[in-house]
Amino acid sequence: MEPVKQIDGRAIPFGRKNVDTDVIIPSKWLKTISRQGLGRGAFEALREDPDNIFDSAEFSGSPILIAGDNFGCGSSREHAAWALLDLGVKAVIAPSFSDIFSGNAFKNGILTVVLPQEAVDRLMEVAQTDPVSIDLESQTVTTPFQDRFSFEVDPFRKHCLLNGLDEVGLTLARDAAIATHEAKMRADLPFLAKGTGVVAALNCTLKSTSQAR
């Protein structure tokens, strides 16, 4: 997972409330187990309108999406986060998020920023013509017009995002502690550890999984 520290650029002024995961990525796209290519299906129903904002040249490749209340409600499909990433979105700003979507977004390196509706309205206005900047370290969203909005973020999630750590990365970071524990286990309980090669097998599996991501 790539570290998330500063996200700058045009923000898609979407603003729609109660956008569920079926709107973000329709169920027919869930047959794949690959994360690649899902951006083509992101907001598919809305993109049937030739004037939709997601296919606008002005917002092509925008790393920030500004949404309305309760973004990501509905089913728990992780494909919604995958689709946003494949679309180029690295952060979503909204007054509130579905808990499950927020968790899936975090695990895939997408920053979810909760701001009051008044702040979201202001950012929607700015996004029509100018870029927006998100600084995770200082937990602020700023604009070229001296707007500055602070947001809260869970300290553990902040640490993981800043350092690009998913579950695999967190486990690999504890490699030395795991090795020490396994060595002690082999010494204290040789009948359990005999011939298992637990540490080597675990490291091999985790590194393979990390590379696959």
PDB file of C-alpha atoms in Angstrom:
ATOM      1  CA  MET A   1       0.000   0.000   0.000  1.00  0.00           C
ATOM      2  CA  GLU A   2       1.365   3.426  -0.927  1.00  0.00           C
ATOM      3  CA  PRO A   3       1.812   5.977   1.882  1.00  0.00           C
ATOM      4  CA  VAL A   4      -0.811   8.722   2.064  1.00  0.00           C
ATOM      5  CA  LYS A   5       0.577  12.031   3.287  1.00  0.00           C
ATOM      6  CA  GLN A   6      -0.467  14.950   1.105  1.00  0.00           C
ATOM      7  CA  ILE A   7      -3.149  14.851  -1.566  1.00  0.00           C
ATOM      8  CA  ASP A   8      -3.365  17.827  -3.908  1.00  0.00           C
ATOM      9  CA  GLY A   9      -5.421  18.466  -7.003  1.00  0.00           C
ATOM     10  CA  ARG A  10      -8.837  19.073  -8.404  1.00  0.00           C
ATOM     11  CA  ALA A  11     -11.663  17.583  -6.386  1.00  0.00           C
ATOM     12  CA  ILE A  12     -14.741  16.117  -8.037  1.00  0.00           C
ATOM     13  CA  PRO A  13     -17.683  18.174  -6.677  1.00  0.00           C
ATOM     14  CA  PHE A  14     -20.134  15.277  -6.563  1.00  0.00           C
ATOM     15  CA  GLY A  15     -22.035  16.152  -3.383  1.00  0.00           C
ATOM     16  CA  ARG A  16     -24.771  13.537  -3.672  1.00  0.00           C
ATOM     17  CA  LYS A  17     -26.168  12.113  -0.393  1.00  0.00           C
ATOM     18  CA  ASN A  18     -26.790   8.456   0.514  1.00  0.00           C
ATOM     19  CA  VAL A  19     -24.673   7.067  -2.301  1.00  0.00           C
ATOM     20  CA  ASP A  20     -24.618   3.321  -1.749  1.00  0.00           C
ATOM     21  CA  THR A  21     -21.998   0.843  -2.878  1.00  0.00           C
ATOM     22  CA  ASP A  22     -24.195  -0.358  -5.729  1.00  0.00           C
ATOM     23  CA  VAL A  23     -24.010   3.144  -7.185  1.00  0.00           C
ATOM     24  CA  ILE A  24     -20.245   3.219  -6.660  1.00  0.00           C
ATOM     25  CA  ILE A  25     -19.770  -0.156  -8.368  1.00  0.00           C
ATOM     26  CA  PRO A  26     -22.756  -2.159  -9.708  1.00  0.00           C
ATOM     27  CA  SER A  27     -23.068  -5.823  -8.717  1.00  0.00           C
ATOM     28  CA  LYS A  28     -22.321  -7.111 -12.209  1.00  0.00           C
ATOM     29  CA  TRP A  29     -18.710  -5.989 -11.704  1.00  0.00           C
ATOM     30  CA  LEU A  30     -18.266  -8.155  -8.601  1.00  0.00           C
ATOM     31  CA  LYS A  31     -17.421 -11.305 -10.548  1.00  0.00           C
ATOM     32  CA  THR A  32     -13.780 -10.297 -10.806  1.00  0.00           C
ATOM     33  CA  ILE A  33     -11.193 -10.858  -8.085  1.00  0.00           C
ATOM     34  CA  SER A  34      -8.802  -8.366  -9.669  1.00  0.00           C
ATOM     35  CA  ARG A  35      -8.611  -4.753  -8.616  1.00  0.00           C
ATOM     36  CA  GLN A  36      -7.600  -3.621 -12.069  1.00  0.00           C
ATOM     37  CA  GLY A  37     -10.164  -2.199 -14.446  1.00  0.00           C
ATOM     38  CA  LEU A  38     -12.920  -1.564 -11.910  1.00  0.00           C
ATOM     39  CA  GLY A  39     -12.654   2.166 -12.501  1.00  0.00           C
ATOM     40  CA  ARG A  40     -14.517   1.600 -15.764  1.00  0.00           C
ATOM     41  CA  GLY A  41     -17.529   0.444 -13.766  1.00  0.00           C
ATOM     42  CA  ALA A  42     -17.360   3.128 -11.080  1.00  0.00           C
ATOM     43  CA  PHE A  43     -20.602   5.152 -11.000  1.00  0.00           C
ATOM     44  CA  GLU A  44     -21.619   3.358 -14.185  1.00  0.00           C
ATOM     45  CA  ALA A  45     -25.309   4.286 -14.019  1.00  0.00           C
ATOM     46  CA  LEU A  46     -24.505   7.959 -13.515  1.00  0.00           C
ATOM     47  CA  ARG A  47     -21.974   7.919 -16.331  1.00  0.00           C
ATOM     48  CA  GLU A  48     -24.649   6.938 -18.817  1.00  0.00           C
ATOM     49  CA  ASP A  49     -25.379  10.660 -18.882  1.00  0.00           C
ATOM     50  CA  PRO A  50     -22.872  12.095 -21.419  1.00  0.00           C
ATOM     51  CA  ASP A  51     -22.587  15.246 -19.301  1.00  0.00           C
ATOM     52  CA  ASN A  52     -21.706  13.388 -16.097  1.00  0.00           C
ATOM     53  CA  ILE A  53     -18.990  14.888 -13.918  1.00  0.00           C
ATOM     54  CA  PHE A  54     -16.878  11.728 -13.707  1.00  0.00           C
ATOM     55  CA  ASP A  55     -16.059  11.742 -17.420  1.00  0.00           C
ATOM     56  CA  SER A  56     -15.555  15.480 -17.610  1.00  0.00           C
ATOM     57  CA  ALA A  57     -12.123  16.366 -18.991  1.00  0.00           C
ATOM     58  CA  GLU A  58     -11.894  19.054 -16.313  1.00  0.00           C
ATOM     59  CA  PHE A  59     -11.937  16.472 -13.519  1.00  0.00           C
ATOM     60  CA  SER A  60     -10.094  13.631 -15.245  1.00  0.00           C
ATOM     61  CA  GLY A  61      -7.683  11.987 -12.820  1.00  0.00           C
ATOM     62  CA  SER A  62      -8.887  14.022  -9.845  1.00  0.00           C
ATOM     63  CA  PRO A  63      -7.518  12.447  -6.623  1.00  0.00           C
ATOM     64  CA  ILE A  64     -10.262  13.806  -4.358  1.00  0.00           C
ATOM     65  CA  LEU A  65     -14.008  13.150  -4.357  1.00  0.00           C
ATOM     66  CA  ILE A  66     -16.384  15.435  -2.442  1.00  0.00           C
ATOM     67  CA  ALA A  67     -19.578  13.603  -1.518  1.00  0.00           C
ATOM     68  CA  GLY A  68     -22.711  14.054   0.549  1.00  0.00           C
ATOM     69  CA  ASP A  69     -23.909  12.558   3.822  1.00  0.00           C
ATOM     70  CA  ASN A  70     -23.784   8.776   4.402  1.00  0.00           C
ATOM     71  CA  PHE A  71     -21.422   7.995   1.531  1.00  0.00           C
ATOM     72  CA  GLY A  72     -20.795   4.285   0.941  1.00  0.00           C
ATOM     73  CA  CYS A  73     -23.953   2.955   2.590  1.00  0.00           C
ATOM     74  CA  GLY A  74     -25.527  -0.323   1.491  1.00  0.00           C
ATOM     75  CA  SER A  75     -23.681  -3.606   1.015  1.00  0.00           C
ATOM     76  CA  SER A  76     -20.185  -4.211   2.341  1.00  0.00           C
ATOM     77  CA  ARG A  77     -18.497  -4.856  -1.021  1.00  0.00           C
ATOM     78  CA  GLU A  78     -14.797  -3.997  -0.918  1.00  0.00           C
ATOM     79  CA  HIS A  79     -14.955  -3.588  -4.679  1.00  0.00           C
ATOM     80  CA  ALA A  80     -16.327  -0.076  -4.021  1.00  0.00           C
ATOM     81  CA  ALA A  81     -12.964   0.980  -2.603  1.00  0.00           C
ATOM     82  CA  TRP A  82     -11.129  -0.826  -5.402  1.00  0.00           C
ATOM     83  CA  ALA A  83     -13.218   0.963  -8.022  1.00  0.00           C
ATOM     84  CA  LEU A  84     -12.490   4.378  -6.510  1.00  0.00           C
ATOM     85  CA  LEU A  85      -8.762   3.643  -6.422  1.00  0.00           C
ATOM     86  CA  ASP A  86      -8.807   2.506 -10.040  1.00  0.00           C
ATOM     87  CA  LEU A  87     -10.652   5.715 -10.901  1.00  0.00           C
ATOM     88  CA  GLY A  88      -7.755   7.637  -9.331  1.00  0.00           C
ATOM     89  CA  VAL A  89      -9.479   8.704  -6.112  1.00  0.00           C
ATOM     90  CA  LYS A  90      -7.178   8.768  -3.071  1.00  0.00           C
ATOM     91  CA  ALA A  91      -9.424  10.655  -0.654  1.00  0.00           C
ATOM     92  CA  VAL A  92     -13.143  11.217  -0.138  1.00  0.00           C
ATOM     93  CA  ILE A  93     -14.514  14.199   1.777  1.00  0.00           C
ATOM     94  CA  ALA A  94     -18.061  13.979   3.166  1.00  0.00           C
ATOM     95  CA  PRO A  95     -20.118  14.878   6.251  1.00  0.00           C
ATOM     96  CA  SER A  96     -20.380  11.173   7.134  1.00  0.00           C
ATOM     97  CA  PHE A  97     -19.567   7.691   5.842  1.00  0.00           C
ATOM     98  CA  SER A  98     -20.890   4.183   6.243  1.00  0.00           C
ATOM     99  CA  ASP A  99     -18.695   2.465   8.851  1.00  0.00           C
ATOM    100  CA  ILE A 100     -18.058  -0.552   6.639  1.00  0.00           C
ATOM    101  CA  PHE A 101     -17.131   1.558   3.624  1.00  0.00           C
ATOM    102  CA  SER A 102     -14.840   3.696   5.768  1.00  0.00           C
ATOM    103  CA  GLY A 103     -13.079   0.558   6.999  1.00  0.00           C
ATOM    104  CA  ASN A 104     -12.696  -0.840   3.488  1.00  0.00           C
ATOM    105  CA  ALA A 105     -11.396   2.491   2.229  1.00  0.00           C
ATOM    106  CA  PHE A 106      -8.791   2.636   4.997  1.00  0.00           C
ATOM    107  CA  LYS A 107      -7.597  -0.914   4.330  1.00  0.00           C
ATOM    108  CA  ASN A 108      -7.047   0.021   0.693  1.00  0.00           C
ATOM    109  CA  GLY A 109      -5.234   3.286   1.366  1.00  0.00           C
ATOM    110  CA  ILE A 110      -8.102   5.725   0.746  1.00  0.00           C
ATOM    111  CA  LEU A 111      -8.372   8.584   3.223  1.00  0.00           C
ATOM    112  CA  THR A 112     -11.923   9.398   4.345  1.00  0.00           C
ATOM    113  CA  VAL A 113     -12.258  12.951   5.653  1.00  0.00           C
ATOM    114  CA  VAL A 114     -15.297  13.894   7.733  1.00  0.00           C
ATOM    115  CA  LEU A 115     -16.143  17.607   7.735  1.00  0.00           C
ATOM    116  CA  PRO A 116     -19.249  19.598   8.688  1.00  0.00           C
ATOM    117  CA  GLN A 117     -21.755  20.244   5.922  1.00  0.00           C
ATOM    118  CA  GLU A 118     -20.831  23.943   5.809  1.00  0.00           C
ATOM    119  CA  ALA A 119     -17.195  23.062   5.105  1.00  0.00           C
ATOM    120  CA  VAL A 120     -18.219  20.521   2.463  1.00  0.00           C
ATOM    121  CA  ASP A 121     -20.432  23.133   0.812  1.00  0.00           C
ATOM    122  CA  ARG A 122     -17.512  25.562   0.684  1.00  0.00           C
ATOM    123  CA  LEU A 123     -15.204  22.929  -0.802  1.00  0.00           C
ATOM    124  CA  MET A 124     -17.857  22.070  -3.376  1.00  0.00           C
ATOM    125  CA  GLU A 125     -17.826  25.721  -4.392  1.00  0.00           C
ATOM    126  CA  VAL A 126     -14.036  25.926  -4.611  1.00  0.00           C
ATOM    127  CA  ALA A 127     -13.779  22.629  -6.485  1.00  0.00           C
ATOM    128  CA  GLN A 128     -15.706  24.057  -9.408  1.00  0.00           C
ATOM    129  CA  THR A 129     -12.671  26.098 -10.437  1.00  0.00           C
ATOM    130  CA  ASP A 130      -9.686  25.484  -8.153  1.00  0.00           C
ATOM    131  CA  PRO A 131      -7.688  22.682  -6.488  1.00  0.00           C
ATOM    132  CA  VAL A 132      -8.002  21.411  -2.931  1.00  0.00           C
ATOM    133  CA  SER A 133      -5.213  20.188  -0.666  1.00  0.00           C
ATOM    134  CA  ILE A 134      -5.392  17.571   2.097  1.00  0.00           C
ATOM    135  CA  ASP A 135      -2.530  17.220   4.586  1.00  0.00           C
ATOM    136  CA  LEU A 136      -2.878  14.085   6.693  1.00  0.00           C
ATOM    137  CA  GLU A 137       0.022  14.957   8.984  1.00  0.00           C
ATOM    138  CA  SER A 138      -1.595  18.231  10.085  1.00  0.00           C
ATOM    139  CA  GLN A 139      -5.124  16.872   9.524  1.00  0.00           C
ATOM    140  CA  THR A 140      -6.222  19.859   7.488  1.00  0.00           C
ATOM    141  CA  VAL A 141      -7.994  20.579   4.219  1.00  0.00           C
ATOM    142  CA  THR A 142      -7.018  23.866   2.582  1.00  0.00           C
ATOM    143  CA  THR A 143      -7.812  25.867  -0.553  1.00  0.00           C
ATOM    144  CA  PRO A 144      -6.012  28.639  -2.477  1.00  0.00           C
ATOM    145  CA  PHE A 145      -8.409  31.105  -0.815  1.00  0.00           C
ATOM    146  CA  GLN A 146      -7.072  30.633   2.726  1.00  0.00           C
ATOM    147  CA  ASP A 147      -9.840  28.237   3.712  1.00  0.00           C
ATOM    148  CA  ARG A 148      -8.565  25.836   6.365  1.00  0.00           C
ATOM    149  CA  PHE A 149     -10.655  23.002   7.772  1.00  0.00           C
ATOM    150  CA  SER A 150      -9.408  20.608  10.458  1.00  0.00           C
ATOM    151  CA  PHE A 151     -10.551  16.993  10.610  1.00  0.00           C
ATOM    152  CA  GLU A 152     -10.206  14.138  13.075  1.00  0.00           C
ATOM    153  CA  VAL A 153      -8.654  10.794  12.224  1.00  0.00           C
ATOM    154  CA  ASP A 154      -8.071   7.670  14.288  1.00  0.00           C
ATOM    155  CA  PRO A 155      -4.384   7.671  15.396  1.00  0.00           C
ATOM    156  CA  PHE A 156      -3.877   4.042  14.358  1.00  0.00           C
ATOM    157  CA  ARG A 157      -5.355   4.660  10.904  1.00  0.00           C
ATOM    158  CA  LYS A 158      -3.276   7.804  10.544  1.00  0.00           C
ATOM    159  CA  HIS A 159      -0.091   5.882  11.377  1.00  0.00           C
ATOM    160  CA  CYS A 160      -0.922   3.144   8.882  1.00  0.00           C
ATOM    161  CA  LEU A 161      -1.824   5.547   6.067  1.00  0.00           C
ATOM    162  CA  LEU A 162       1.228   7.758   6.586  1.00  0.00           C
ATOM    163  CA  ASN A 163       3.510   4.730   6.469  1.00  0.00           C
ATOM    164  CA  GLY A 164       1.662   2.749   3.813  1.00  0.00           C
ATOM    165  CA  LEU A 165       0.932  -0.173   6.137  1.00  0.00           C
ATOM    166  CA  ASP A 166      -1.898  -2.619   5.498  1.00  0.00           C
ATOM    167  CA  GLU A 167      -2.464  -5.817   7.548  1.00  0.00           C
ATOM    168  CA  VAL A 168       0.367  -7.586   5.727  1.00  0.00           C
ATOM    169  CA  GLY A 169       2.747  -4.678   6.221  1.00  0.00           C
ATOM    170  CA  LEU A 170       1.882  -4.460   9.911  1.00  0.00           C
ATOM    171  CA  THR A 171       2.608  -8.161  10.362  1.00  0.00           C
ATOM    172  CA  LEU A 172       5.903  -7.989   8.475  1.00  0.00           C
ATOM    173  CA  ALA A 173       6.922  -5.070  10.684  1.00  0.00           C
ATOM    174  CA  ARG A 174       6.754  -7.502  13.616  1.00  0.00           C
ATOM    175  CA  ASP A 175       9.007 -10.039  11.882  1.00  0.00           C
ATOM    176  CA  ALA A 176      11.718  -9.883  14.574  1.00  0.00           C
ATOM    177  CA  ALA A 177       9.219 -10.352  17.409  1.00  0.00           C
ATOM    178  CA  ILE A 178       7.591 -13.278  15.605  1.00  0.00           C
ATOM    179  CA  ALA A 179      10.986 -14.885  15.011  1.00  0.00           C
ATOM    180  CA  THR A 180      11.910 -14.462  18.701  1.00  0.00           C
ATOM    181  CA  HIS A 181       8.623 -16.035  19.776  1.00  0.00           C
ATOM    182  CA  GLU A 182       9.064 -18.972  17.404  1.00  0.00           C
ATOM    183  CA  ALA A 183      12.621 -19.539  18.606  1.00  0.00           C
ATOM    184  CA  LYS A 184      11.397 -19.622  22.206  1.00  0.00           C
ATOM    185  CA  MET A 185       8.594 -21.977  21.244  1.00  0.00           C
ATOM    186  CA  ARG A 186      11.025 -24.356  19.570  1.00  0.00           C
ATOM    187  CA  ALA A 187      13.166 -24.336  22.712  1.00  0.00           C
ATOM    188  CA  ASP A 188      10.313 -24.713  25.210  1.00  0.00           C
ATOM    189  CA  LEU A 189       7.960 -26.924  23.177  1.00  0.00           C
ATOM    190  CA  PRO A 190      10.093 -28.811  20.637  1.00  0.00           C
ATOM    191  CA  PHE A 191       7.386 -31.438  20.100  1.00  0.00           C
ATOM    192  CA  LEU A 192       5.070 -28.719  18.681  1.00  0.00           C
ATOM    193  CA  ALA A 193       7.613 -26.878  16.579  1.00  0.00           C
ATOM    194  CA  LYS A 194       9.499 -29.857  15.186  1.00  0.00           C
ATOM    195  CA  GLY A 195       9.658 -29.721  11.432  1.00  0.00           C
ATOM    196  CA  THR A 196       7.077 -26.950  11.093  1.00  0.00           C
ATOM    197  CA  GLY A 197       9.267 -24.076   9.936  1.00  0.00           C
ATOM    198  CA  VAL A 198       6.508 -21.713  11.041  1.00  0.00           C
ATOM    199  CA  VAL A 199       8.498 -18.491  10.765  1.00  0.00           C
ATOM    200  CA  ALA A 200       9.858 -19.264   7.321  1.00  0.00           C
ATOM    201  CA  ALA A 201       6.457 -20.333   6.057  1.00  0.00           C
ATOM    202  CA  LEU A 202       4.768 -17.261   7.506  1.00  0.00           C
ATOM    203  CA  ASN A 203       7.335 -14.876   6.063  1.00  0.00           C
ATOM    204  CA  CYS A 204       7.136 -16.525   2.654  1.00  0.00           C
ATOM    205  CA  THR A 205       3.329 -16.319   2.622  1.00  0.00           C
ATOM    206  CA  LEU A 206       3.189 -12.711   3.820  1.00  0.00           C
ATOM    207  CA  LYS A 207       5.839 -11.491   1.382  1.00  0.00           C
ATOM    208  CA  SER A 208       4.134 -13.247  -1.516  1.00  0.00           C
ATOM    209  CA  THR A 209       0.816 -11.694  -0.574  1.00  0.00           C
ATOM    210  CA  SER A 210       2.388  -8.254  -0.207  1.00  0.00           C
ATOM    211  CA  GLN A 211       4.023  -8.499  -3.640  1.00  0.00           C
ATOM    212  CA  ALA A 212       0.741  -9.600  -5.183  1.00  0.00           C
ATOM    213  CA  ARG A 213      -0.903  -6.425  -3.885  1.00  0.00           C
TER     214      ARG A 213
END
